[in-house]
Short mmCIF file of N, CA and C in Angstrom, two decimals:
data_model
loop_
_atom_site.label_atom_id
_atom_site.label_comp_id
_atom_site.label_asym_id
_atom_site.label_seq_id
_atom_site.Cartn_x
_atom_site.Cartn_y
_atom_site.Cartn_z
N MET S 1 -55.94 -43.38 16.35
CA MET S 1 -54.85 -42.66 15.71
C MET S 1 -54.61 -41.37 16.48
N THR S 2 -53.36 -41.09 16.83
CA THR S 2 -53.02 -39.88 17.58
C THR S 2 -52.92 -38.69 16.64
N THR S 3 -52.92 -37.49 17.23
CA THR S 3 -52.82 -36.28 16.40
C THR S 3 -51.47 -36.19 15.71
N ASP S 4 -50.39 -36.70 16.36
CA ASP S 4 -49.07 -36.71 15.71
C ASP S 4 -49.08 -37.58 14.46
N GLU S 5 -49.74 -38.74 14.54
CA GLU S 5 -49.82 -39.62 13.37
C GLU S 5 -50.64 -38.97 12.26
N ARG S 6 -51.73 -38.29 12.67
CA ARG S 6 -52.58 -37.61 11.68
C ARG S 6 -51.82 -36.50 10.97
N THR S 7 -51.09 -35.69 11.73
CA THR S 7 -50.35 -34.60 11.09
C THR S 7 -49.22 -35.14 10.24
N GLY S 8 -48.61 -36.26 10.67
CA GLY S 8 -47.56 -36.89 9.86
C GLY S 8 -48.10 -37.40 8.54
N LEU S 9 -49.28 -38.02 8.57
CA LEU S 9 -49.92 -38.49 7.34
C LEU S 9 -50.32 -37.31 6.45
N ARG S 10 -50.82 -36.27 7.07
CA ARG S 10 -51.22 -35.08 6.29
C ARG S 10 -50.00 -34.49 5.58
N ARG S 11 -48.87 -34.39 6.29
CA ARG S 11 -47.64 -33.87 5.67
C ARG S 11 -47.20 -34.77 4.53
N PHE S 12 -47.28 -36.07 4.75
CA PHE S 12 -46.89 -37.02 3.71
C PHE S 12 -47.74 -36.83 2.44
N PHE S 13 -49.07 -36.75 2.60
CA PHE S 13 -49.94 -36.59 1.45
C PHE S 13 -49.79 -35.21 0.82
N ASP S 14 -49.52 -34.18 1.62
CA ASP S 14 -49.27 -32.85 1.07
C ASP S 14 -48.03 -32.87 0.17
N ARG S 15 -46.97 -33.51 0.63
CA ARG S 15 -45.74 -33.59 -0.16
C ARG S 15 -45.95 -34.45 -1.41
N LEU S 16 -46.78 -35.47 -1.30
CA LEU S 16 -47.04 -36.37 -2.41
C LEU S 16 -47.81 -35.67 -3.53
N THR S 17 -48.72 -34.78 -3.17
CA THR S 17 -49.58 -34.14 -4.17
C THR S 17 -49.10 -32.75 -4.57
N ALA S 18 -48.07 -32.22 -3.93
CA ALA S 18 -47.59 -30.87 -4.24
C ALA S 18 -46.80 -30.86 -5.55
N THR S 19 -46.83 -29.72 -6.22
CA THR S 19 -46.04 -29.56 -7.45
C THR S 19 -44.58 -29.29 -7.08
N ASP S 20 -43.71 -29.38 -8.06
CA ASP S 20 -42.29 -29.12 -7.83
C ASP S 20 -42.06 -27.69 -7.34
N SER S 21 -42.79 -26.73 -7.90
CA SER S 21 -42.61 -25.33 -7.48
C SER S 21 -43.09 -25.12 -6.04
N GLU S 22 -44.15 -25.81 -5.64
CA GLU S 22 -44.61 -25.70 -4.25
C GLU S 22 -43.59 -26.30 -3.29
N LEU S 23 -43.02 -27.43 -3.66
CA LEU S 23 -41.99 -28.05 -2.81
C LEU S 23 -40.75 -27.16 -2.73
N ASP S 24 -40.36 -26.56 -3.84
CA ASP S 24 -39.22 -25.65 -3.87
C ASP S 24 -39.48 -24.44 -2.98
N ALA S 25 -40.69 -23.90 -3.04
CA ALA S 25 -41.05 -22.76 -2.21
C ALA S 25 -40.97 -23.11 -0.73
N ARG S 26 -41.44 -24.28 -0.37
CA ARG S 26 -41.37 -24.71 1.04
C ARG S 26 -39.92 -24.86 1.50
N ASP S 27 -39.08 -25.44 0.64
CA ASP S 27 -37.67 -25.60 0.98
C ASP S 27 -37.01 -24.24 1.17
N LEU S 28 -37.30 -23.29 0.28
CA LEU S 28 -36.73 -21.96 0.42
C LEU S 28 -37.20 -21.28 1.70
N GLN S 29 -38.48 -21.44 2.03
CA GLN S 29 -39.00 -20.83 3.25
C GLN S 29 -38.34 -21.41 4.49
N ARG S 30 -38.02 -22.70 4.46
CA ARG S 30 -37.29 -23.31 5.58
C ARG S 30 -35.89 -22.72 5.70
N GLU S 31 -35.22 -22.51 4.55
CA GLU S 31 -33.89 -21.90 4.55
C GLU S 31 -33.93 -20.49 5.13
N VAL S 32 -34.96 -19.73 4.76
CA VAL S 32 -35.12 -18.36 5.27
C VAL S 32 -35.27 -18.39 6.79
N ALA S 33 -36.08 -19.31 7.28
CA ALA S 33 -36.29 -19.41 8.73
C ALA S 33 -35.00 -19.80 9.45
N LYS S 34 -34.21 -20.71 8.83
CA LYS S 34 -32.97 -21.15 9.46
C LYS S 34 -31.95 -20.03 9.58
N CYS S 35 -31.84 -19.19 8.56
CA CYS S 35 -30.81 -18.16 8.57
C CYS S 35 -31.27 -16.88 9.28
N GLY S 36 -32.52 -16.81 9.71
CA GLY S 36 -33.00 -15.68 10.48
C GLY S 36 -33.41 -14.48 9.64
N ALA S 37 -33.55 -14.65 8.34
CA ALA S 37 -33.98 -13.56 7.47
C ALA S 37 -35.50 -13.38 7.57
N MET S 38 -35.96 -12.21 7.16
CA MET S 38 -37.40 -11.94 7.16
C MET S 38 -38.01 -12.47 5.86
N PRO S 39 -39.14 -13.16 5.94
CA PRO S 39 -39.81 -13.59 4.70
C PRO S 39 -40.21 -12.37 3.86
N ALA S 40 -39.97 -12.43 2.57
CA ALA S 40 -40.26 -11.29 1.69
C ALA S 40 -41.74 -10.93 1.71
N GLY S 41 -42.60 -11.91 1.92
CA GLY S 41 -44.03 -11.65 1.98
C GLY S 41 -44.43 -10.78 3.16
N GLN S 42 -43.61 -10.69 4.18
CA GLN S 42 -43.91 -9.89 5.37
C GLN S 42 -43.24 -8.52 5.36
N CYS S 43 -42.40 -8.26 4.37
CA CYS S 43 -41.69 -6.98 4.30
C CYS S 43 -42.64 -5.87 3.88
N THR S 44 -42.49 -4.71 4.52
CA THR S 44 -43.31 -3.56 4.16
C THR S 44 -42.42 -2.37 3.85
N ARG S 45 -42.98 -1.41 3.13
CA ARG S 45 -42.23 -0.23 2.69
C ARG S 45 -41.61 0.51 3.88
N GLY S 46 -40.35 0.85 3.73
CA GLY S 46 -39.64 1.62 4.75
C GLY S 46 -38.88 0.78 5.75
N GLN S 47 -39.13 -0.51 5.80
CA GLN S 47 -38.43 -1.39 6.74
C GLN S 47 -37.01 -1.66 6.25
N VAL S 48 -36.08 -1.71 7.20
CA VAL S 48 -34.73 -2.20 6.88
C VAL S 48 -34.77 -3.69 7.18
N VAL S 49 -34.50 -4.50 6.16
CA VAL S 49 -34.68 -5.95 6.28
C VAL S 49 -33.45 -6.70 5.78
N SER S 50 -33.41 -7.94 6.18
CA SER S 50 -32.46 -8.91 5.65
C SER S 50 -33.31 -10.02 5.03
N VAL S 51 -33.16 -10.21 3.72
CA VAL S 51 -33.93 -11.24 3.01
C VAL S 51 -32.97 -12.25 2.41
N ASN S 52 -33.41 -13.49 2.35
CA ASN S 52 -32.59 -14.56 1.82
C ASN S 52 -33.41 -15.30 0.78
N GLY S 53 -32.79 -15.70 -0.32
CA GLY S 53 -33.51 -16.45 -1.34
C GLY S 53 -32.63 -16.76 -2.52
N ARG S 54 -33.28 -17.11 -3.62
CA ARG S 54 -32.60 -17.50 -4.84
C ARG S 54 -32.92 -16.47 -5.92
N LEU S 55 -31.91 -16.10 -6.70
CA LEU S 55 -32.12 -15.16 -7.79
C LEU S 55 -32.83 -15.87 -8.94
N ARG S 56 -33.97 -15.33 -9.33
CA ARG S 56 -34.72 -15.91 -10.45
C ARG S 56 -34.26 -15.33 -11.77
N THR S 57 -34.20 -14.01 -11.84
CA THR S 57 -33.78 -13.36 -13.08
C THR S 57 -32.79 -12.26 -12.75
N VAL S 58 -31.90 -12.00 -13.69
CA VAL S 58 -30.96 -10.89 -13.59
C VAL S 58 -30.98 -10.20 -14.94
N ALA S 59 -31.22 -8.88 -14.94
CA ALA S 59 -31.33 -8.16 -16.21
C ALA S 59 -30.63 -6.81 -16.12
N TYR S 60 -29.87 -6.50 -17.15
CA TYR S 60 -29.25 -5.18 -17.28
C TYR S 60 -30.24 -4.31 -18.02
N THR S 61 -30.57 -3.16 -17.45
CA THR S 61 -31.51 -2.25 -18.10
C THR S 61 -30.79 -0.94 -18.39
N PRO S 62 -30.39 -0.75 -19.65
CA PRO S 62 -29.72 0.50 -19.98
C PRO S 62 -30.70 1.67 -19.92
N ARG S 63 -30.35 2.65 -19.19
CA ARG S 63 -31.17 3.86 -19.09
C ARG S 63 -30.34 5.01 -19.64
N THR S 64 -30.98 6.05 -20.04
CA THR S 64 -30.25 7.16 -20.65
C THR S 64 -29.31 7.83 -19.66
N ASN S 65 -29.74 7.98 -18.43
CA ASN S 65 -28.89 8.69 -17.47
C ASN S 65 -28.18 7.78 -16.47
N LEU S 66 -28.72 6.58 -16.21
CA LEU S 66 -28.10 5.70 -15.22
C LEU S 66 -28.41 4.23 -15.53
N PRO S 67 -27.40 3.46 -15.92
CA PRO S 67 -27.65 2.03 -16.15
C PRO S 67 -27.92 1.32 -14.83
N THR S 68 -28.73 0.28 -14.87
CA THR S 68 -29.02 -0.49 -13.65
C THR S 68 -28.98 -1.98 -13.94
N LEU S 69 -28.60 -2.72 -12.91
CA LEU S 69 -28.66 -4.17 -12.94
C LEU S 69 -29.76 -4.55 -11.96
N GLU S 70 -30.76 -5.30 -12.43
CA GLU S 70 -31.89 -5.68 -11.59
C GLU S 70 -31.95 -7.19 -11.47
N ALA S 71 -32.12 -7.66 -10.23
CA ALA S 71 -32.18 -9.10 -9.96
C ALA S 71 -33.39 -9.39 -9.08
N ASP S 72 -34.21 -10.36 -9.47
CA ASP S 72 -35.38 -10.75 -8.69
C ASP S 72 -34.99 -11.85 -7.72
N LEU S 73 -35.11 -11.56 -6.43
CA LEU S 73 -34.79 -12.51 -5.36
C LEU S 73 -36.09 -13.12 -4.86
N TRP S 74 -36.21 -14.44 -4.97
CA TRP S 74 -37.42 -15.16 -4.57
C TRP S 74 -37.11 -16.03 -3.36
N ASP S 75 -37.96 -15.93 -2.34
CA ASP S 75 -37.72 -16.73 -1.13
C ASP S 75 -38.82 -17.74 -0.85
N GLY S 76 -39.70 -17.95 -1.80
CA GLY S 76 -40.78 -18.91 -1.62
C GLY S 76 -42.08 -18.26 -1.19
N SER S 77 -42.00 -17.01 -0.69
CA SER S 77 -43.23 -16.32 -0.29
C SER S 77 -43.52 -15.12 -1.17
N ASP S 78 -42.49 -14.47 -1.68
CA ASP S 78 -42.66 -13.27 -2.51
C ASP S 78 -41.33 -12.96 -3.19
N VAL S 79 -41.36 -11.98 -4.06
CA VAL S 79 -40.16 -11.55 -4.79
C VAL S 79 -39.77 -10.15 -4.33
N VAL S 80 -38.48 -9.94 -4.13
CA VAL S 80 -37.92 -8.61 -3.88
C VAL S 80 -36.93 -8.34 -5.00
N THR S 81 -37.08 -7.21 -5.67
CA THR S 81 -36.16 -6.85 -6.75
C THR S 81 -34.99 -6.08 -6.17
N LEU S 82 -33.78 -6.56 -6.44
CA LEU S 82 -32.57 -5.89 -6.01
C LEU S 82 -32.09 -5.03 -7.17
N VAL S 83 -31.93 -3.73 -6.94
CA VAL S 83 -31.54 -2.80 -8.00
C VAL S 83 -30.17 -2.23 -7.66
N PHE S 84 -29.21 -2.52 -8.54
CA PHE S 84 -27.85 -2.02 -8.38
C PHE S 84 -27.67 -0.87 -9.37
N LEU S 85 -27.68 0.35 -8.86
CA LEU S 85 -27.59 1.54 -9.71
C LEU S 85 -26.17 1.72 -10.24
N GLY S 86 -26.06 2.05 -11.52
CA GLY S 86 -24.78 2.34 -12.13
C GLY S 86 -23.94 1.11 -12.45
N ARG S 87 -24.52 -0.07 -12.39
CA ARG S 87 -23.76 -1.31 -12.64
C ARG S 87 -24.28 -2.00 -13.88
N ARG S 88 -23.36 -2.55 -14.66
CA ARG S 88 -23.72 -3.34 -15.84
C ARG S 88 -23.73 -4.83 -15.50
N SER S 89 -22.84 -5.23 -14.63
CA SER S 89 -22.79 -6.63 -14.18
C SER S 89 -22.06 -6.67 -12.85
N ILE S 90 -22.27 -7.76 -12.12
CA ILE S 90 -21.60 -8.00 -10.84
C ILE S 90 -21.26 -9.48 -10.81
N ALA S 91 -20.00 -9.78 -10.56
CA ALA S 91 -19.57 -11.18 -10.50
C ALA S 91 -20.36 -11.92 -9.42
N GLY S 92 -20.92 -13.07 -9.78
CA GLY S 92 -21.68 -13.88 -8.83
C GLY S 92 -23.16 -13.60 -8.81
N ILE S 93 -23.58 -12.46 -9.33
CA ILE S 93 -25.02 -12.15 -9.39
C ILE S 93 -25.53 -12.75 -10.69
N GLU S 94 -26.12 -13.95 -10.57
CA GLU S 94 -26.59 -14.70 -11.73
C GLU S 94 -27.80 -15.53 -11.33
N PRO S 95 -28.68 -15.86 -12.27
CA PRO S 95 -29.87 -16.66 -11.96
C PRO S 95 -29.50 -17.98 -11.29
N GLY S 96 -30.27 -18.35 -10.29
CA GLY S 96 -30.05 -19.60 -9.58
C GLY S 96 -29.15 -19.48 -8.37
N ARG S 97 -28.52 -18.33 -8.18
CA ARG S 97 -27.59 -18.14 -7.07
C ARG S 97 -28.36 -17.79 -5.80
N GLN S 98 -27.96 -18.39 -4.69
CA GLN S 98 -28.57 -18.14 -3.38
C GLN S 98 -27.80 -17.00 -2.72
N LEU S 99 -28.53 -16.04 -2.12
CA LEU S 99 -27.86 -14.95 -1.43
C LEU S 99 -28.73 -14.34 -0.36
N THR S 100 -28.08 -13.56 0.51
CA THR S 100 -28.77 -12.78 1.53
C THR S 100 -28.53 -11.32 1.18
N ALA S 101 -29.60 -10.52 1.19
CA ALA S 101 -29.49 -9.10 0.88
C ALA S 101 -30.07 -8.29 2.03
N ARG S 102 -29.43 -7.14 2.31
CA ARG S 102 -29.90 -6.25 3.37
C ARG S 102 -30.10 -4.86 2.81
N GLY S 103 -31.17 -4.21 3.24
CA GLY S 103 -31.43 -2.84 2.80
C GLY S 103 -32.84 -2.42 3.18
N ARG S 104 -33.20 -1.21 2.72
CA ARG S 104 -34.52 -0.66 3.02
C ARG S 104 -35.48 -0.97 1.87
N ILE S 105 -36.64 -1.49 2.22
CA ILE S 105 -37.66 -1.83 1.22
C ILE S 105 -38.32 -0.56 0.70
N ALA S 106 -38.40 -0.47 -0.61
CA ALA S 106 -39.15 0.59 -1.29
C ALA S 106 -40.18 -0.09 -2.18
N ILE S 107 -41.16 0.66 -2.62
CA ILE S 107 -42.17 0.13 -3.54
C ILE S 107 -42.05 0.88 -4.85
N ARG S 108 -41.88 0.12 -5.96
CA ARG S 108 -41.81 0.71 -7.29
C ARG S 108 -42.72 -0.11 -8.19
N ASP S 109 -43.70 0.53 -8.79
CA ASP S 109 -44.65 -0.16 -9.67
C ASP S 109 -45.30 -1.35 -8.96
N ASP S 110 -45.70 -1.16 -7.70
CA ASP S 110 -46.35 -2.19 -6.88
C ASP S 110 -45.46 -3.41 -6.63
N ARG S 111 -44.15 -3.24 -6.72
CA ARG S 111 -43.21 -4.32 -6.44
C ARG S 111 -42.26 -3.89 -5.34
N LYS S 112 -41.83 -4.85 -4.52
CA LYS S 112 -40.87 -4.57 -3.45
C LYS S 112 -39.48 -4.48 -4.05
N VAL S 113 -38.75 -3.43 -3.68
CA VAL S 113 -37.44 -3.16 -4.25
C VAL S 113 -36.47 -2.77 -3.15
N ILE S 114 -35.21 -3.20 -3.28
CA ILE S 114 -34.13 -2.70 -2.43
C ILE S 114 -33.08 -2.12 -3.37
N TYR S 115 -32.79 -0.83 -3.19
CA TYR S 115 -31.78 -0.18 -4.02
C TYR S 115 -30.40 -0.35 -3.40
N ASN S 116 -29.42 -0.69 -4.23
CA ASN S 116 -28.02 -0.88 -3.82
C ASN S 116 -27.90 -1.64 -2.50
N PRO S 117 -28.40 -2.87 -2.46
CA PRO S 117 -28.37 -3.62 -1.20
C PRO S 117 -26.96 -4.10 -0.86
N TYR S 118 -26.75 -4.30 0.43
CA TYR S 118 -25.57 -5.02 0.89
C TYR S 118 -25.93 -6.49 0.69
N TYR S 119 -25.05 -7.28 0.12
CA TYR S 119 -25.40 -8.67 -0.15
C TYR S 119 -24.25 -9.60 0.16
N GLU S 120 -24.61 -10.86 0.47
CA GLU S 120 -23.64 -11.92 0.72
C GLU S 120 -24.04 -13.12 -0.13
N LEU S 121 -23.14 -13.53 -1.00
CA LEU S 121 -23.39 -14.71 -1.83
C LEU S 121 -23.16 -15.96 -1.02
N GLU S 122 -23.99 -16.97 -1.25
CA GLU S 122 -23.79 -18.26 -0.60
C GLU S 122 -23.08 -19.18 -1.59
N ALA S 123 -22.39 -20.16 -1.07
CA ALA S 123 -21.65 -21.11 -1.92
C ALA S 123 -22.63 -21.85 -2.81
N PRO S 124 -22.27 -22.06 -4.07
CA PRO S 124 -23.16 -22.81 -4.98
C PRO S 124 -23.40 -24.22 -4.46
N ARG S 125 -24.61 -24.73 -4.69
CA ARG S 125 -24.97 -26.07 -4.21
C ARG S 125 -24.99 -27.04 -5.33
#
């Protein structure tokens, strides 16, 4: 048996035994690699990055001085929270939507955050 056949069998059995969330994470990571975005798991504080993924949650958080819309972007490796200051809602920013976001990574409560990111929505699938 050649090494190519062995790795092919290993991939087959990995896919056969993986959970749905693991398969989804792998698919998202492939999408990130295709579009040239940086994996969220490799982003560090202070970097200007382009991240691509799927919105898991979107929540409006009313604050006394500044309302914010927060969306968790998951790319299969980690989550980056996108924070839109002063916004109650944004058309197209909804759970399950695929998008690319650009901005500087900050750390808030041990979570990766991008404040007021530039973003591009992808067509629904």
